[in-house]
mmCIF file of C-alpha atoms and ligand atoms in Angstrom:
data_model
loop_
_atom_site.group_PDB
_atom_site.id
_atom_site.type_symbol
_atom_site.label_atom_id
_atom_site.label_comp_id
_atom_site.label_asym_id
_atom_site.label_seq_id
_atom_site.Cartn_x
_atom_site.Cartn_y
_atom_site.Cartn_z
ATOM 1 C CA MET D 1 0.111 0.168 -0.240
ATOM 2 C CA SER D 2 1.606 3.657 -1.041
ATOM 3 C CA ASP D 3 1.968 6.081 2.011
ATOM 4 C CA LEU D 4 -1.202 8.312 0.611
ATOM 5 C CA LYS D 5 -3.491 5.076 0.592
ATOM 6 C CA LYS D 6 -2.197 4.616 3.867
ATOM 7 C CA THR D 7 -2.531 7.802 5.112
ATOM 8 C CA ALA D 8 -6.238 7.617 3.678
ATOM 9 C CA THR D 9 -6.978 5.211 5.339
ATOM 10 C CA GLN D 10 -6.025 5.987 8.897
ATOM 11 C CA ILE D 11 -7.906 8.922 8.691
ATOM 12 C CA ARG D 12 -10.717 7.180 7.529
ATOM 13 C CA ARG D 13 -10.669 4.525 10.892
ATOM 14 C CA ASP D 14 -10.307 8.348 12.908
ATOM 15 C CA ILE D 15 -13.763 9.556 11.008
ATOM 16 C CA LEU D 16 -15.728 6.708 12.223
ATOM 17 C CA ARG D 17 -13.998 6.571 15.900
ATOM 18 C CA MET D 18 -14.354 10.345 15.845
ATOM 19 C CA VAL D 19 -18.319 10.011 15.681
ATOM 20 C CA HIS D 20 -18.860 7.062 17.149
ATOM 21 C CA GLY D 21 -16.979 9.012 20.389
ATOM 22 C CA ALA D 22 -19.269 11.811 19.886
ATOM 23 C CA ASN D 23 -22.314 9.811 19.025
ATOM 24 C CA SER D 24 -23.330 12.908 16.546
ATOM 25 C CA GLY D 25 -21.201 14.486 13.041
ATOM 26 C CA HIS D 26 -21.189 13.886 9.646
ATOM 27 C CA PRO D 27 -19.402 10.143 8.575
ATOM 28 C CA GLY D 28 -20.750 10.552 4.912
ATOM 29 C CA GLY D 29 -18.811 12.847 2.898
ATOM 30 C CA SER D 30 -16.170 12.916 5.463
ATOM 31 C CA LEU D 31 -15.159 9.898 4.125
ATOM 32 C CA GLY D 32 -15.779 10.765 0.703
ATOM 33 C CA CYS D 33 -13.894 13.271 0.792
ATOM 34 C CA THR D 34 -10.471 11.743 2.185
ATOM 35 C CA ASP D 35 -8.790 10.995 -0.888
ATOM 36 C CA PHE D 36 -8.864 14.175 -1.397
ATOM 37 C CA PHE D 37 -7.901 15.607 1.512
ATOM 38 C CA THR D 38 -4.449 13.145 1.212
ATOM 39 C CA ALA D 39 -3.389 14.200 -1.869
ATOM 40 C CA LEU D 40 -3.950 18.041 -1.316
ATOM 41 C CA TYR D 41 -1.973 18.548 2.304
ATOM 42 C CA PHE D 42 0.174 14.900 1.934
ATOM 43 C CA LYS D 43 1.127 15.842 -1.752
ATOM 44 C CA ILE D 44 -0.031 19.178 -3.201
ATOM 45 C CA MET D 45 -0.398 21.587 -1.622
ATOM 46 C CA LYS D 46 3.096 23.840 0.341
ATOM 47 C CA HIS D 47 1.557 24.590 3.696
ATOM 48 C CA ASN D 48 3.281 25.060 6.808
ATOM 49 C CA PRO D 49 1.898 23.349 9.916
ATOM 50 C CA ALA D 50 3.111 25.856 11.986
ATOM 51 C CA PHE D 51 0.590 27.461 12.084
ATOM 52 C CA ASN D 52 0.418 31.400 10.863
ATOM 53 C CA MET D 53 -3.185 32.488 10.045
ATOM 54 C CA ASP D 54 -1.245 35.305 7.469
ATOM 55 C CA ALA D 55 -0.578 32.512 4.805
ATOM 56 C CA LYS D 56 2.096 34.416 3.395
ATOM 57 C CA ALA D 57 4.130 32.081 0.970
ATOM 58 C CA GLU D 58 2.369 29.557 1.899
ATOM 59 C CA ASP D 59 -1.023 27.558 -0.513
ATOM 60 C CA VAL D 60 -4.387 28.391 1.394
ATOM 61 C CA PHE D 61 -7.559 25.611 1.798
ATOM 62 C CA ILE D 62 -10.646 27.007 2.433
ATOM 63 C CA HIS D 63 -13.042 24.161 3.337
ATOM 64 C CA SER D 64 -16.496 25.699 2.560
ATOM 65 C CA ASN D 65 -18.394 22.043 3.357
ATOM 66 C CA GLY D 66 -17.898 22.437 7.550
ATOM 67 C CA HIS D 67 -20.336 19.665 8.325
ATOM 68 C CA ILE D 68 -17.283 17.539 6.993
ATOM 69 C CA SER D 69 -15.174 18.562 10.102
ATOM 70 C CA PRO D 70 -14.006 14.962 11.136
ATOM 71 C CA VAL D 71 -11.530 14.450 7.754
ATOM 72 C CA PHE D 72 -10.828 17.612 7.942
ATOM 73 C CA TYR D 73 -9.250 17.089 12.217
ATOM 74 C CA SER D 74 -7.876 14.253 11.172
ATOM 75 C CA THR D 75 -5.947 15.425 8.343
ATOM 76 C CA LEU D 76 -4.675 18.647 10.212
ATOM 77 C CA ALA D 77 -3.454 16.521 13.625
ATOM 78 C CA ARG D 78 -2.339 14.167 11.306
ATOM 79 C CA SER D 79 -0.114 16.275 9.331
ATOM 80 C CA GLY D 80 0.889 18.100 12.169
ATOM 81 C CA TYR D 81 -0.793 20.619 13.642
ATOM 82 C CA PHE D 82 -1.999 19.710 16.803
ATOM 83 C CA ASP D 83 -1.954 16.638 18.415
ATOM 84 C CA LEU D 84 -3.654 13.182 17.516
ATOM 85 C CA LYS D 85 -4.914 13.096 20.835
ATOM 86 C CA GLU D 86 -6.610 15.995 20.537
ATOM 87 C CA LEU D 87 -9.220 14.101 18.465
ATOM 88 C CA ALA D 88 -10.633 12.232 21.290
ATOM 89 C CA SER D 89 -12.196 16.179 22.220
ATOM 90 C CA PHE D 90 -14.510 15.939 18.614
ATOM 91 C CA ARG D 91 -17.768 17.562 19.477
ATOM 92 C CA LYS D 92 -17.021 17.538 22.755
ATOM 93 C CA LEU D 93 -18.427 20.927 25.492
ATOM 94 C CA ASN D 94 -15.000 23.078 25.611
ATOM 95 C CA SER D 95 -13.320 20.911 23.074
ATOM 96 C CA ARG D 96 -11.403 22.772 20.483
ATOM 97 C CA LEU D 97 -13.276 20.505 17.889
ATOM 98 C CA GLN D 98 -16.732 22.046 17.092
ATOM 99 C CA GLY D 99 -19.145 20.223 15.487
ATOM 100 C CA HIS D 100 -17.964 23.267 12.956
ATOM 101 C CA PRO D 101 -14.830 24.332 12.369
ATOM 102 C CA ALA D 102 -14.462 27.859 13.786
ATOM 103 C CA THR D 103 -11.504 30.335 14.340
ATOM 104 C CA HIS D 104 -12.907 31.020 17.855
ATOM 105 C CA GLU D 105 -11.392 28.235 19.412
ATOM 106 C CA HIS D 106 -8.018 29.159 17.843
ATOM 107 C CA LEU D 107 -7.697 25.746 15.859
ATOM 108 C CA PRO D 108 -4.313 24.793 13.680
ATOM 109 C CA GLY D 109 -5.998 24.684 10.062
ATOM 110 C CA VAL D 110 -8.810 26.425 10.646
ATOM 111 C CA ARG D 111 -9.023 29.361 8.516
ATOM 112 C CA ILE D 112 -12.639 29.932 8.416
ATOM 113 C CA ALA D 113 -15.407 28.837 10.283
ATOM 114 C CA SER D 114 -17.639 27.434 8.602
ATOM 115 C CA GLY D 115 -20.616 24.365 8.143
ATOM 116 C CA SER D 116 -23.339 27.829 7.605
ATOM 117 C CA LEU D 117 -23.214 26.948 3.278
ATOM 118 C CA GLY D 118 -22.609 28.963 0.607
ATOM 119 C CA GLN D 119 -19.607 30.797 1.751
ATOM 120 C CA GLY D 120 -16.710 29.281 1.447
ATOM 121 C CA MET D 121 -16.170 30.957 -2.160
ATOM 122 C CA SER D 122 -16.695 34.026 -1.038
ATOM 123 C CA VAL D 123 -13.844 33.645 1.567
ATOM 124 C CA ALA D 124 -11.563 31.907 -1.456
ATOM 125 C CA ILE D 125 -11.663 35.068 -3.524
ATOM 126 C CA GLY D 126 -11.263 37.097 -0.853
ATOM 127 C CA ALA D 127 -7.641 35.324 0.008
ATOM 128 C CA ALA D 128 -6.220 34.613 -4.319
ATOM 129 C CA LEU D 129 -7.088 38.009 -4.768
ATOM 130 C CA THR D 130 -4.767 38.942 -1.020
ATOM 131 C CA LYS D 131 -2.659 36.611 -2.520
ATOM 132 C CA ARG D 132 -2.485 38.851 -5.861
ATOM 133 C CA LEU D 133 -2.284 42.007 -4.935
ATOM 134 C CA ASN D 134 0.935 40.374 -2.385
ATOM 135 C CA GLY D 135 2.274 39.520 -5.419
ATOM 136 C CA GLU D 136 3.089 36.030 -3.790
ATOM 137 C CA LYS D 137 2.517 33.021 -6.514
ATOM 138 C CA THR D 138 0.882 30.482 -4.233
ATOM 139 C CA ILE D 139 -2.612 28.803 -4.900
ATOM 140 C CA VAL D 140 -5.883 29.057 -2.099
ATOM 141 C CA TYR D 141 -7.434 25.616 -2.556
ATOM 142 C CA SER D 142 -11.053 25.427 -1.709
ATOM 143 C CA LEU D 143 -13.455 22.498 -1.360
ATOM 144 C CA HIS D 144 -17.721 22.425 -1.439
ATOM 145 C CA GLY D 145 -20.197 20.670 -1.524
ATOM 146 C CA ASP D 146 -22.200 19.497 -4.693
ATOM 147 C CA GLY D 147 -25.840 20.226 -2.152
ATOM 148 C CA GLU D 148 -23.983 22.937 -1.212
ATOM 149 C CA LEU D 149 -24.740 24.809 -4.309
ATOM 150 C CA ASP D 150 -27.930 25.127 -3.594
ATOM 151 C CA GLU D 151 -26.890 28.275 -2.097
ATOM 152 C CA GLY D 152 -26.839 31.407 -4.130
ATOM 153 C CA GLN D 153 -24.158 32.425 -2.246
ATOM 154 C CA VAL D 154 -21.378 30.365 -4.110
ATOM 155 C CA TRP D 155 -23.073 31.356 -7.519
ATOM 156 C CA GLU D 156 -22.494 35.085 -6.907
ATOM 157 C CA ALA D 157 -19.423 34.407 -5.978
ATOM 158 C CA ILE D 158 -18.467 32.265 -9.002
ATOM 159 C CA MET D 159 -19.131 35.024 -11.503
ATOM 160 C CA PHE D 160 -17.399 37.529 -9.306
ATOM 161 C CA ALA D 161 -14.285 35.144 -10.152
ATOM 162 C CA ALA D 162 -14.355 35.147 -13.619
ATOM 163 C CA HIS D 163 -15.280 38.142 -13.817
ATOM 164 C CA HIS D 164 -12.337 39.685 -12.300
ATOM 165 C CA LYS D 165 -9.438 37.086 -13.277
ATOM 166 C CA VAL D 166 -8.838 35.139 -9.984
ATOM 167 C CA ASP D 167 -6.702 32.442 -11.009
ATOM 168 C CA ASN D 168 -4.443 31.637 -8.554
ATOM 169 C CA LEU D 169 -7.650 29.342 -7.201
ATOM 170 C CA ILE D 170 -8.494 25.521 -7.689
ATOM 171 C CA SER D 171 -11.559 24.956 -6.116
ATOM 172 C CA THR D 172 -13.440 21.548 -5.984
ATOM 173 C CA VAL D 173 -17.352 20.585 -5.684
ATOM 174 C CA ASP D 174 -17.802 16.774 -3.844
ATOM 175 C CA TRP D 175 -20.258 15.797 -6.489
ATOM 176 C CA ASN D 176 -21.700 12.869 -4.483
ATOM 177 C CA GLY D 177 -24.769 13.252 -5.289
ATOM 178 C CA GLN D 178 -26.617 12.886 -2.153
ATOM 179 C CA GLN D 179 -27.036 15.901 0.033
ATOM 180 C CA ILE D 180 -29.145 16.150 3.929
ATOM 181 C CA ASP D 181 -32.242 15.540 3.004
ATOM 182 C CA GLY D 182 -31.623 12.607 -0.099
ATOM 183 C CA PRO D 183 -29.988 12.331 -3.501
ATOM 184 C CA THR D 184 -29.423 15.920 -4.885
ATOM 185 C CA ASP D 185 -31.069 15.590 -8.258
ATOM 186 C CA LYS D 186 -34.092 14.900 -6.038
ATOM 187 C CA VAL D 187 -33.993 17.594 -3.013
ATOM 188 C CA MET D 188 -32.901 20.740 -6.714
ATOM 189 C CA ARG D 189 -31.517 19.572 -9.819
ATOM 190 C CA LEU D 190 -27.962 20.742 -10.035
ATOM 191 C CA GLY D 191 -27.959 19.119 -14.070
ATOM 192 C CA ASN D 192 -24.188 18.960 -15.610
ATOM 193 C CA ILE D 193 -22.181 21.650 -12.925
ATOM 194 C CA ARG D 194 -19.151 20.843 -14.956
ATOM 195 C CA GLU D 195 -20.775 23.054 -17.795
ATOM 196 C CA LYS D 196 -22.604 25.510 -15.592
ATOM 197 C CA PHE D 197 -18.902 26.796 -14.012
ATOM 198 C CA GLU D 198 -17.955 26.413 -17.902
ATOM 199 C CA ALA D 199 -20.878 28.836 -18.855
ATOM 200 C CA PHE D 200 -19.586 30.735 -15.906
ATOM 201 C CA GLY D 201 -16.295 31.429 -17.150
ATOM 202 C CA TRP D 202 -13.799 28.436 -15.661
ATOM 203 C CA THR D 203 -12.180 25.988 -16.967
ATOM 204 C CA THR D 204 -12.621 23.051 -15.159
ATOM 205 C CA LEU D 205 -11.734 19.617 -14.476
ATOM 206 C CA GLU D 206 -13.124 16.129 -13.592
ATOM 207 C CA MET D 207 -11.936 13.604 -11.370
ATOM 208 C CA ASN D 208 -12.742 10.203 -9.436
ATOM 209 C CA GLY D 209 -12.047 11.187 -6.390
ATOM 210 C CA ASN D 210 -11.625 8.452 -5.060
ATOM 211 C CA ILE D 211 -9.122 7.116 -7.306
ATOM 212 C CA ILE D 212 -5.721 9.086 -4.633
ATOM 213 C CA GLU D 213 -3.547 8.667 -8.020
ATOM 214 C CA GLU D 214 -6.459 9.889 -9.860
ATOM 215 C CA VAL D 215 -6.686 12.782 -7.064
ATOM 216 C CA VAL D 216 -2.880 13.584 -7.142
ATOM 217 C CA ALA D 217 -2.263 13.753 -11.401
ATOM 218 C CA THR D 218 -5.724 16.425 -11.565
ATOM 219 C CA LEU D 219 -4.454 18.463 -8.823
ATOM 220 C CA GLU D 220 -0.839 18.301 -10.507
ATOM 221 C CA LYS D 221 -2.741 19.191 -13.517
ATOM 222 C CA ALA D 222 -4.865 21.819 -12.490
ATOM 223 C CA LYS D 223 -1.355 23.667 -10.645
ATOM 224 C CA THR D 224 0.023 24.089 -14.813
ATOM 225 C CA LEU D 225 -4.050 26.014 -15.083
ATOM 226 C CA VAL D 226 -2.716 28.360 -12.384
ATOM 227 C CA GLY D 227 -1.862 31.756 -13.560
ATOM 228 C CA GLN D 228 -4.290 31.536 -17.443
ATOM 229 C CA GLY D 229 -7.006 34.209 -16.843
ATOM 230 C CA LYS D 230 -9.448 32.266 -15.036
ATOM 231 C CA PRO D 231 -10.194 30.080 -12.259
ATOM 232 C CA ILE D 232 -10.363 26.019 -11.734
ATOM 233 C CA ALA D 233 -12.900 23.818 -10.986
ATOM 234 C CA ILE D 234 -12.377 20.299 -11.088
ATOM 235 C CA MET D 235 -15.392 17.945 -9.827
ATOM 236 C CA MET D 236 -14.845 15.193 -8.080
ATOM 237 C CA HIS D 237 -16.658 12.583 -7.908
ATOM 238 C CA THR D 238 -17.096 10.408 -5.027
ATOM 239 C CA ILE D 239 -19.455 8.135 -2.962
ATOM 240 C CA MET D 240 -20.734 9.504 0.229
ATOM 241 C CA SER D 241 -18.799 6.948 3.069
ATOM 242 C CA LYS D 242 -16.711 5.889 0.477
ATOM 243 C CA GLY D 243 -14.638 2.525 1.836
ATOM 244 C CA VAL D 244 -17.081 1.540 4.522
ATOM 245 C CA ASP D 245 -19.705 -1.054 2.237
ATOM 246 C CA PHE D 246 -22.852 -0.618 4.281
ATOM 247 C CA MET D 247 -22.373 2.516 3.947
ATOM 248 C CA GLU D 248 -21.649 4.239 0.642
ATOM 249 C CA ASN D 249 -23.372 5.883 -1.422
ATOM 250 C CA ASP D 250 -26.111 6.534 1.379
ATOM 251 C CA HIS D 251 -27.675 9.765 2.439
ATOM 252 C CA ASN D 252 -28.768 8.058 5.548
ATOM 253 C CA TRP D 253 -25.159 8.632 6.787
ATOM 254 C CA HIS D 254 -24.744 12.185 5.618
ATOM 255 C CA GLY D 255 -25.328 13.146 10.028
ATOM 256 C CA VAL D 256 -25.509 10.648 11.413
ATOM 257 C CA ALA D 257 -22.984 8.257 13.646
ATOM 258 C CA PRO D 258 -22.676 4.502 13.659
ATOM 259 C CA ASN D 259 -23.732 2.937 16.791
ATOM 260 C CA ASP D 260 -21.081 0.143 18.380
ATOM 261 C CA GLU D 261 -22.106 -2.873 16.556
ATOM 262 C CA GLN D 262 -21.180 -0.689 13.381
ATOM 263 C CA LEU D 263 -17.807 1.225 14.153
ATOM 264 C CA ALA D 264 -16.679 -2.863 14.551
ATOM 265 C CA LYS D 265 -17.672 -3.578 11.803
ATOM 266 C CA ALA D 266 -16.748 -0.403 9.764
ATOM 267 C CA LEU D 267 -13.166 -0.524 11.191
ATOM 268 C CA GLU D 268 -12.696 -4.065 9.704
ATOM 269 C CA GLN D 269 -13.215 -3.288 6.110
ATOM 270 C CA LEU D 270 -10.074 -0.458 7.035
ATOM 271 C CA PRO D 271 -6.866 -1.551 8.806
ATOM 272 C CA GLU D 272 -5.494 -0.205 11.056
ATOM 273 C CA THR D 273 -2.216 1.509 9.328
ATOM 274 C CA LEU D 274 -0.163 4.462 11.385
ATOM 275 C CA GLY D 275 -1.802 3.518 14.667
ATOM 276 C CA ASP D 276 -5.235 5.345 16.486
ATOM 277 C CA TYR D 277 -4.660 7.720 17.796
HETATM 278 C C1 TPP F 301 -26.869 27.958 4.863
HETATM 279 C C2 TPP F 301 -26.695 26.625 5.395
HETATM 280 N N1 TPP F 301 -28.503 26.200 5.129
HETATM 281 C C3 TPP F 301 -28.556 24.714 6.014
HETATM 282 C C4 TPP F 301 -27.432 24.111 6.283
HETATM 283 C C5 TPP F 301 -27.556 22.049 7.155
HETATM 284 N N2 TPP F 301 -27.397 21.645 5.758
HETATM 285 C C6 TPP F 301 -26.625 20.938 5.979
HETATM 286 S S1 TPP F 301 -25.749 19.522 5.697
HETATM 287 C C7 TPP F 301 -26.263 19.888 4.396
HETATM 288 C C8 TPP F 301 -26.600 19.275 2.471
HETATM 289 C C9 TPP F 301 -25.084 19.817 1.871
HETATM 290 O O1 TPP F 301 -24.808 19.299 1.327
HETATM 291 P P1 TPP F 301 -23.865 18.620 0.639
HETATM 292 O O2 TPP F 301 -23.630 19.934 0.104
HETATM 293 O O3 TPP F 301 -24.160 17.875 -0.881
HETATM 294 O O4 TPP F 301 -23.371 17.722 1.419
HETATM 295 P P2 TPP F 301 -22.947 16.145 2.034
HETATM 296 O O5 TPP F 301 -24.422 15.643 2.537
HETATM 297 O O6 TPP F 301 -22.696 15.642 0.235
HETATM 298 O O7 TPP F 301 -21.926 15.266 2.494
HETATM 299 C C10 TPP F 301 -27.616 21.119 3.965
HETATM 300 C C11 TPP F 301 -28.849 21.439 3.994
HETATM 301 C C12 TPP F 301 -26.537 24.396 6.590
HETATM 302 N N3 TPP F 301 -25.802 23.976 7.343
HETATM 303 N N4 TPP F 301 -26.306 25.335 6.197
HETATM 304 MG MG1 MG F 302 -23.062 16.024 -1.784
#
């Protein structure tokens, strides 16, 4: 197993154990986006775990679909932003690892409060424009849910980014076809979101977000498109709850914790590769 795959497997274990430990949280999108977070933090991004909010001379990740905080927190801890043991405090009273990330908690690695969906694209654009003003060559990455695209603010931001040629931004959409209340096609049909981004003036790419080699290759390709006058969007096909067979592709796992028996069954499918927290 490659190092990246080992890391992703361990992060998936962390997610399940954190959500089970709190008896609340969002495993579905977290497990689906694990390969993306692993590729981004362990291969693609230029970042410094000795966290500095200014992010001068480093890439920035803006996590917009904040409900999938378990994968974010595990990735940050496994990257060295804070002690692994702190993952056990997820969603506990007075923890820095709140259900939805908040800068108020001063957890290293968290750059915006998110979870109120729809805002991250605007923040990412602001960060990208700042980097441009500062003459920096670094990149801003962002992640959004497909259900999150129901928020009108996202489309204003998408239009703004193209108009202002924000070409140091790589935004990824977790196109899992699921959201809190059911399949996105039933809740609010999104149509072909790749064509929509294109129509709004973005350069687009598409990938299978659960094949880590493909995630790395597509993000590398996206980097080569930076600086060409257009913002870049990646349509990332994922399977909600990827990695645990009885949870996969089912919106009912959007925000529900596994019970003891389900946790045991799930962990059997994900060997402990780097040591549990
Ligand atoms: C502004 C706002 N409206 C509604 C919600 C409630 N909500 C939480 S998650 C979610 C669904 C999001 O769907 P998606 O982004 O596809 O996430 P996934 O289920 O795939 O993880 C909604 C509507 C919210 N968090 N913020
Ligand atoms: Mg979704």
